[in-house]
Coordinates of C-alpha atoms and ligand atoms in Angstrom, one line a residue:
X859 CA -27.9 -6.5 67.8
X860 CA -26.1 -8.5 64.8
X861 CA -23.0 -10.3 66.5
X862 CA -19.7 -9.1 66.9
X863 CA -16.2 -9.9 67.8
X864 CA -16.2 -11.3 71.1
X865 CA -14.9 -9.2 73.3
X866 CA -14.2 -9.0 77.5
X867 CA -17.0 -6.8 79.2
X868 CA -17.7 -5.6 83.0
X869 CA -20.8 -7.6 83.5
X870 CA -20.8 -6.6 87.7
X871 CA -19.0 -4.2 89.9
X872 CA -18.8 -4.1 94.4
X873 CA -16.4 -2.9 96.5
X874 CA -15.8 -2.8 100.6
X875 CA -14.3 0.3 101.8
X876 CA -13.5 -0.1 105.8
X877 CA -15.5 1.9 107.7
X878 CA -13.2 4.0 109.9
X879 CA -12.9 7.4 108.7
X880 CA -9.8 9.2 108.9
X881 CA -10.1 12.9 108.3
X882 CA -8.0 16.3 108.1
X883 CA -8.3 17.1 110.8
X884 CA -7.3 14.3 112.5
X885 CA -4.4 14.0 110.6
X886 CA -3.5 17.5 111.8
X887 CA -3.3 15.9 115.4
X888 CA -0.2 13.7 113.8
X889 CA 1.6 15.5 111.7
X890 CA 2.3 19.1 110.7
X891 CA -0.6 20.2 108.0
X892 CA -4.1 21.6 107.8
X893 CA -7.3 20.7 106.4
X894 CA -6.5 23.9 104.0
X895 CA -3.4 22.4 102.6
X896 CA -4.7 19.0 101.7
X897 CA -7.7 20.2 100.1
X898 CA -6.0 23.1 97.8
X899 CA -2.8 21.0 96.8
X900 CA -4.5 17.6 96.6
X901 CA -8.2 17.5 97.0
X902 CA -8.7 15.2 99.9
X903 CA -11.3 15.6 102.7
X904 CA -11.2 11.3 104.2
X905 CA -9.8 8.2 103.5
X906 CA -10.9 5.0 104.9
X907 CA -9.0 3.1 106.9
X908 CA -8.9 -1.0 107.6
X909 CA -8.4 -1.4 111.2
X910 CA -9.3 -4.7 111.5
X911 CA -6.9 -6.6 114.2
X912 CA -4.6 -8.7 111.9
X913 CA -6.1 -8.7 108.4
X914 CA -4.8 -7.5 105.5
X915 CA -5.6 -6.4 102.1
X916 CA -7.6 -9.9 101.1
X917 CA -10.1 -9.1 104.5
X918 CA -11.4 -6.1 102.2
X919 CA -10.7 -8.2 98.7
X920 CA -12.7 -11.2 100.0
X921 CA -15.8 -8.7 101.0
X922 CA -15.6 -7.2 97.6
X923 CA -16.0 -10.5 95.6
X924 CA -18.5 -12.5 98.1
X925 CA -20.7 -9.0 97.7
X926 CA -20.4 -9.8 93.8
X927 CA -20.7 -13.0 93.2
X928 CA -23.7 -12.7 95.4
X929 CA -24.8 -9.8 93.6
X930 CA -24.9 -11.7 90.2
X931 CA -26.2 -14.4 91.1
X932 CA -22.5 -16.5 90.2
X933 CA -21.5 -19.7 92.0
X934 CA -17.9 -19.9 93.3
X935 CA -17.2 -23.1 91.0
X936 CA -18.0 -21.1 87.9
X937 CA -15.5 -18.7 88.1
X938 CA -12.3 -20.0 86.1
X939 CA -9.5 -17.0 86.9
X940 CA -9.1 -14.7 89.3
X941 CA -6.8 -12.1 88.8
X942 CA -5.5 -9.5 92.0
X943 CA -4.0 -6.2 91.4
X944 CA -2.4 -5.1 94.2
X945 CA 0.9 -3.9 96.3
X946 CA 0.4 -4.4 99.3
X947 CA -0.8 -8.3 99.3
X948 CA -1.2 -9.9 102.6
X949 CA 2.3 -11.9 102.9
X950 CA 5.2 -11.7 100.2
X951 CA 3.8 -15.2 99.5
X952 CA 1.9 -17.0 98.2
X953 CA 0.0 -14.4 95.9
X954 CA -3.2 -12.9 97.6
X955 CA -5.4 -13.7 94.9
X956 CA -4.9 -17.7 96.0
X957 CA -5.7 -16.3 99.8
X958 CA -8.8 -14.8 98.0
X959 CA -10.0 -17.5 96.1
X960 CA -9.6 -20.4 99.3
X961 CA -11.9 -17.3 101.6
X962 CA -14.5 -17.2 98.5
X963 CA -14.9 -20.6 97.9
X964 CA -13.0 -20.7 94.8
X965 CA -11.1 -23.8 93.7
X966 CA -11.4 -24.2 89.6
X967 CA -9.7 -21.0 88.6
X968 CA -6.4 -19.9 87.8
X969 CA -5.1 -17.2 90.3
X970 CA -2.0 -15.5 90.1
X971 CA -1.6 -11.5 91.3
X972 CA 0.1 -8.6 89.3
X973 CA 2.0 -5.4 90.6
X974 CA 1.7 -2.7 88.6
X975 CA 1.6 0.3 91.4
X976 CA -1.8 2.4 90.2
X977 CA -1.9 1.3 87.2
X978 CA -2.4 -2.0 88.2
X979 CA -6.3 -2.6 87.4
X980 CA -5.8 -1.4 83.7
X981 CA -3.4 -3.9 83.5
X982 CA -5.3 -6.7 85.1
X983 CA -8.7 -6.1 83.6
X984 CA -6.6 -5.9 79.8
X985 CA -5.1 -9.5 80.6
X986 CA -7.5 -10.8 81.7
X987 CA -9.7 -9.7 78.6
X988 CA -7.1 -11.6 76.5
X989 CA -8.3 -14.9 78.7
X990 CA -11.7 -14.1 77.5
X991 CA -11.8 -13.1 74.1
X992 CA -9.1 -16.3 73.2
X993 CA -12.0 -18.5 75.0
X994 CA -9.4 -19.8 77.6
X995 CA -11.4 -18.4 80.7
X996 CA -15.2 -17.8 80.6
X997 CA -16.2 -16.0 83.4
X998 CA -13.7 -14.3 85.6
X999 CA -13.0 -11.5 88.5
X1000 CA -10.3 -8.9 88.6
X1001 CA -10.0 -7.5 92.5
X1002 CA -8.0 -4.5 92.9
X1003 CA -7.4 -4.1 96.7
X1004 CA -4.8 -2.4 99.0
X1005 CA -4.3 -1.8 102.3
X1006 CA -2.0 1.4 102.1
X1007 CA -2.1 2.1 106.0
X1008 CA 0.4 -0.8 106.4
X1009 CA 3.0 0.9 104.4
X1010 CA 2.2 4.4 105.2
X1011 CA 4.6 6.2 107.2
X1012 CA 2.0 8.6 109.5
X1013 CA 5.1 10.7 110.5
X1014 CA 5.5 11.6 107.3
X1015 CA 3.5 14.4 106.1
X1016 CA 4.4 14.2 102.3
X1017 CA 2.8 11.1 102.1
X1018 CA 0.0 10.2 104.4
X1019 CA -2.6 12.5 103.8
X1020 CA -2.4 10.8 100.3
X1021 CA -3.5 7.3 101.0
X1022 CA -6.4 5.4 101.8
X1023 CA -7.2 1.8 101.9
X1024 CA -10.3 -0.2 100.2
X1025 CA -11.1 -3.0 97.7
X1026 CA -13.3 -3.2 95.1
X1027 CA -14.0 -6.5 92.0
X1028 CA -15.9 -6.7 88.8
X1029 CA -17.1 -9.8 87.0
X1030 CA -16.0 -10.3 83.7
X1031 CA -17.4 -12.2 81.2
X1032 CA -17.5 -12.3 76.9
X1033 CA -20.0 -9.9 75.0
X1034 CA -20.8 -10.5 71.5
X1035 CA -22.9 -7.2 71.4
X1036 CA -20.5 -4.8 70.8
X1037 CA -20.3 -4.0 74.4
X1038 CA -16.6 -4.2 76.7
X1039 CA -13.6 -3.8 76.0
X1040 CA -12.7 -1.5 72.9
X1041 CA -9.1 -0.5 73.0
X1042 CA -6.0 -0.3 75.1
X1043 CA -2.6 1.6 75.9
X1044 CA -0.7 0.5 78.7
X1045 CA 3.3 1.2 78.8
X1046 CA 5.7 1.8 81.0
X1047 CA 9.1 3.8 81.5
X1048 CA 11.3 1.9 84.6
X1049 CA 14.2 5.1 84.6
X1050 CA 10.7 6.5 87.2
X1051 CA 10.9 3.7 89.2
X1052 CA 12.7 5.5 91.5
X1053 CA 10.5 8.0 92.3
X1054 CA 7.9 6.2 94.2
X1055 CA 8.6 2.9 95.7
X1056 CA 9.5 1.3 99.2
X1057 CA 13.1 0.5 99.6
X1058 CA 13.1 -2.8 102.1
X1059 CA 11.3 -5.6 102.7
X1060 CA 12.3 -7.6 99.1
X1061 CA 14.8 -9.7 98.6
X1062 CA 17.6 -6.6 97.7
X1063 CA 16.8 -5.1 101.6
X1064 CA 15.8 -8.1 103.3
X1065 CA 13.3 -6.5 106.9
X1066 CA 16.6 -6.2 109.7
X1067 CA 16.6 -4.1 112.4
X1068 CA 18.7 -1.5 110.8
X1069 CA 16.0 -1.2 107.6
X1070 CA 13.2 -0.9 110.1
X1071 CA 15.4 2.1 112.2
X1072 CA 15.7 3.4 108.5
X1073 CA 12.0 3.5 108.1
X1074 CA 12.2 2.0 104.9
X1075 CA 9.6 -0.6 105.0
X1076 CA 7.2 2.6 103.8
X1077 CA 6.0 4.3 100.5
X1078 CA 8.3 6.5 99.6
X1079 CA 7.7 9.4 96.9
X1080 CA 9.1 12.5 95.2
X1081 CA 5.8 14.1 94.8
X1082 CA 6.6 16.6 92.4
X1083 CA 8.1 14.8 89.9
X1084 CA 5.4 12.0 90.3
X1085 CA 3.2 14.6 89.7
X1086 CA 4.9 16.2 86.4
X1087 CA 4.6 12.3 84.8
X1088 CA 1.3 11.7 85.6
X1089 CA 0.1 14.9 84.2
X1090 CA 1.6 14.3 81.3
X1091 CA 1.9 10.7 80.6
X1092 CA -2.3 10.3 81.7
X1093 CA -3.2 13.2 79.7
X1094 CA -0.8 12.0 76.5
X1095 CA -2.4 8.1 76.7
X1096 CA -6.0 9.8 77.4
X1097 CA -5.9 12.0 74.2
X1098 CA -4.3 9.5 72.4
X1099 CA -6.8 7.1 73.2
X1100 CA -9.8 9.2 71.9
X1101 CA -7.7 10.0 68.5
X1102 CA -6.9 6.4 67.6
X1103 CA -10.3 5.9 67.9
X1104 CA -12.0 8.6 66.4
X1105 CA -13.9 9.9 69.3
X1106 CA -14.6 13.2 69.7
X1107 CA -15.4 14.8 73.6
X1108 CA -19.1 14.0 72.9
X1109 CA -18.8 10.8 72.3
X1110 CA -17.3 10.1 75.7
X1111 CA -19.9 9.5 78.4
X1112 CA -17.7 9.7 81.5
X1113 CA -13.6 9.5 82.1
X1114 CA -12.7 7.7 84.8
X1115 CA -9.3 8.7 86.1
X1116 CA -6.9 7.2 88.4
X1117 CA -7.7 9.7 91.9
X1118 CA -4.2 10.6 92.9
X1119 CA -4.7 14.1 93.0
X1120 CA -7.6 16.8 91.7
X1121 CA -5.1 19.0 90.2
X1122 CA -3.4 15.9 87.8
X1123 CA -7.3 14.9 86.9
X1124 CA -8.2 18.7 85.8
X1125 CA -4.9 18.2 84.0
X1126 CA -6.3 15.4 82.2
X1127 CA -9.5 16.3 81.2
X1128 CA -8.4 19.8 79.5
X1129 CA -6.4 17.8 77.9
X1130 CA -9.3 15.3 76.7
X1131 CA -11.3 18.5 75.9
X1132 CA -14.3 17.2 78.3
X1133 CA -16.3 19.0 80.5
X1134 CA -15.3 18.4 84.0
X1135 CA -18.2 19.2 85.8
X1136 CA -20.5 17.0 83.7
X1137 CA -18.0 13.6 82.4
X1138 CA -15.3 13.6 84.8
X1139 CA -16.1 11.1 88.2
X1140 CA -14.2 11.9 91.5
X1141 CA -14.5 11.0 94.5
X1142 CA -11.1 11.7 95.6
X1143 CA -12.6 14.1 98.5
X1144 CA -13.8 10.8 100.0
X1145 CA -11.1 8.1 99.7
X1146 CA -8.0 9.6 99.2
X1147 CA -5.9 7.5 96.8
X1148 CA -6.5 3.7 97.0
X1149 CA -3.5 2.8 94.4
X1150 CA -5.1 0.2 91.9
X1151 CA -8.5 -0.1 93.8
X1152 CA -9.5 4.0 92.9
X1153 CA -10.7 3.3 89.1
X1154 CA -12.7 -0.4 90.5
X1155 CA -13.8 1.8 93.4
X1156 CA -14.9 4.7 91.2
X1157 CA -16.5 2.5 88.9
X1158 CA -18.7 1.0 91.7
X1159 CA -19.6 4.1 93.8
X1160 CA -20.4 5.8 90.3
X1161 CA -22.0 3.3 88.4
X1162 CA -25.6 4.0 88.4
X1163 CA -24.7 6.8 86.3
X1164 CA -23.7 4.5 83.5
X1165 CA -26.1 3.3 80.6
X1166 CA -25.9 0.3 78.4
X1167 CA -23.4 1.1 75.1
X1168 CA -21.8 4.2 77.4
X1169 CA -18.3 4.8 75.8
X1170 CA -15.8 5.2 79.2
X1171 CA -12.5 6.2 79.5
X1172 CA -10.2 4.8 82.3
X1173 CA -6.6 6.6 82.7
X1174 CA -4.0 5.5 85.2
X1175 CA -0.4 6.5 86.5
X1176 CA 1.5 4.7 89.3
X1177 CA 4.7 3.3 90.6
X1178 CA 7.5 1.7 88.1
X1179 CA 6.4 4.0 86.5
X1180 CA 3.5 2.4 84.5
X1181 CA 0.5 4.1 82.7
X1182 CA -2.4 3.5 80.0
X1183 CA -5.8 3.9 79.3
X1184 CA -9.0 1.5 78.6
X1185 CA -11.8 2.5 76.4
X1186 CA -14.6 0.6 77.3
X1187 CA -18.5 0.2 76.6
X1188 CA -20.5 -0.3 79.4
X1189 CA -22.0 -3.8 79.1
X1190 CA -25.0 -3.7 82.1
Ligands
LIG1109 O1 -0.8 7.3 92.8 C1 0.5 7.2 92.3 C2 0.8 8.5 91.6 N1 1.0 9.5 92.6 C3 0.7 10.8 92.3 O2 0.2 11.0 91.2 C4 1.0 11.9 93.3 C5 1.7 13.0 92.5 N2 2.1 14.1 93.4 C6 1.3 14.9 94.0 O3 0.1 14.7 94.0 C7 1.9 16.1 94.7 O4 3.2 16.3 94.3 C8 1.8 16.0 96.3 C9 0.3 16.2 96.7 C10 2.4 14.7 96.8 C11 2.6 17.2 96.9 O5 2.1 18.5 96.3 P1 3.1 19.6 95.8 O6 2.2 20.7 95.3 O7 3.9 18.9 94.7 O8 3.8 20.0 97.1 P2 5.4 19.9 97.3 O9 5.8 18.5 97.6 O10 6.1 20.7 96.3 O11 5.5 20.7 98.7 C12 5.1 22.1 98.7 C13 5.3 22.5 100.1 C14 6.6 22.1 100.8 O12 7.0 23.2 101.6 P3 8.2 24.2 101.2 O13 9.4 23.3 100.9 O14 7.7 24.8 99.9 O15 8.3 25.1 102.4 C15 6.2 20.9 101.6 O16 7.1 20.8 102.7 O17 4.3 22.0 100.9 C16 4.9 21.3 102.0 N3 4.1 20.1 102.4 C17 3.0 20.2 103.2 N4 2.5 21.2 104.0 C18 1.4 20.9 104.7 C19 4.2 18.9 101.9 N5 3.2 18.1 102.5 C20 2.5 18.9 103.3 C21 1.4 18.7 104.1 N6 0.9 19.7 104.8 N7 0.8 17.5 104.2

């Protein structure tokens, strides 16, 4: 293949998801739903929980990129950035992707995290292909991670069937094969940010006793109108992705959309005009909604599927509120 602009490709993909299993039926015993109602409204069977005495999110994170860097054969000391997408990092500070680069052995790279709710891995993976294709970074890891028990309020039924916890990181290095990144829409409309976020524990509601009476150190959301933005700002990015571009449903090998709920990703790919059985990956059913780990996590448990050259779509919606989409060509 004659060479091309260089451009920021997946070149390895691993994930650890904890291995407890928390199911319907289970959560039935806590709160007041059914099995029924979080498979027809959302689409959720289990989520995976880390129960690991005192760890947090980098416990998963550092499994995720000791599996890769194994798996590809990469020493620590070549790796020059690391970025984490997360919100729910192990301490306020420093940032957790300097707590995952010390546990992995890495000490050349820049490391620095970024919060952008569950949109955050399109945003990483984006930046950090800017690192790549200017030649500032070489070889580099975006881990997505979050540990959403420790925010999750499990008397709250409106929001804890909806969460699970896991981490999963891809290697990313520069293709001159016309492989990676293609294309990119990330934006962001903050009037939303009210919708789905955790009140305390920043520096505007400080932890006291009375925030913690309060139960305001948990994720709070208005699910329905959460659920009217994502349908529409996911399918809008995801259509407009494929029209920028030129590519028609064919073209498109598989979508990849953030799994929040079953009913938003039908949304989306009617939208897209692709066949859901055949092009759309879920497995929602399994781990309930990881926040920025779900696409990562997808990408991994799904990736066998994928051929060299595939043309992928990634959409996300989350907290702030920020969205986008990736089109990308599958490098491996
Ligand atoms: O990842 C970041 C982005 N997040 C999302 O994309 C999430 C978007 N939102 C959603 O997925 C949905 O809005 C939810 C799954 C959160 C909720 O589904 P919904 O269809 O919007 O339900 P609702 O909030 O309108 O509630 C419908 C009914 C209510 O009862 P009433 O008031 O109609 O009597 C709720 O109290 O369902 C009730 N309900 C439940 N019932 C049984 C709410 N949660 C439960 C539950 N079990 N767990």
């Amino acid at each position: 293949m004659s060479s091309q602009k260089m451009r920021a490709a997946i070149t390895g993909v691993e994930a650890y998801i904890p291995p407890y299993i928390l199911t319907n039926e289970e959560l039935s015993t806590m709160v007041d739903t059914t099995d029924e109602w979080i498979m027809t409204r959302v689409g959720i069977n289990t989520r995976h929980i880390l129960k690991e005495p005192n760890e947090g999110m980098s416990y998963m994170a550092e499994r995720a990129v000791k599996q890769l860097l194994e798996k590809t054969n990469t020493d620590p000391s070549e790796i020059d950035a690391i970025i984490c997408s997360t919100v729910t990092g192990d301490v306020v500070f420093p940032a957790t992707s300097s707590i995952i680069a010390d546990k992995c052995g890495i000490v050349n790279a820049m490391a620095f995290d970024m919060n952008v709710g569950c949109a955050g891995f399109i945003h990483a993976f984006k930046t950090m292909s800017l690192y790549i294709e200017s030649g500032f970074c070489k070889k580099a890891i975006v881990v997505s991670g979050e540990k959403m028990s420790a925010i999750v309020d499990y008397t709250d039924r409106n929001t804890c069937p909806l969460f699970g916890d896991g981490a999963a990181a891809i290697l990313v290095e520069g293709r001159t094969d016309g492989t990676g990144l293609q294309d990119a829409i990330l934006r962001s409309n903050g009037t939303g940010r009210q919708h789905l976020y955790m009140k305390a524990g920043g520096s505007q509601y400080p932890a006291t006793q009375e925030t913690i009476a309060r139960r305001e150190h948990f994720v709070y959301q208005d699910g329905k109108n959460v659920f009217k933005w994502a349908v529409e700002k996911m399918s809008d990015v995801s259509a407009e992705i494929m029209e920028r571009n030129n590519l028609q449903p064919e073209d498109i090998a598989y979508l990849l959309p953030h799994q929040a709920n079953m009913r938003i990703i039908d949304a989306v790919a009617n939208r897209m005009g692709i066949n859901k059985e055949e092009k759309v990956l879920v497995n929602i059913e399994r781990f309930g909604n990881t926040s920025s780990a779900t696409i990562p996590i997808l990408m991994w448990d799904k990736q066998n599927l994928f051929k060299k050259g595939d043309n992928l779509i990634l959409s996300s919606f989350g907290a702030g509120f920020a969205w986008g989409s990736l089109w990308i060509k599958w490098a491996i």
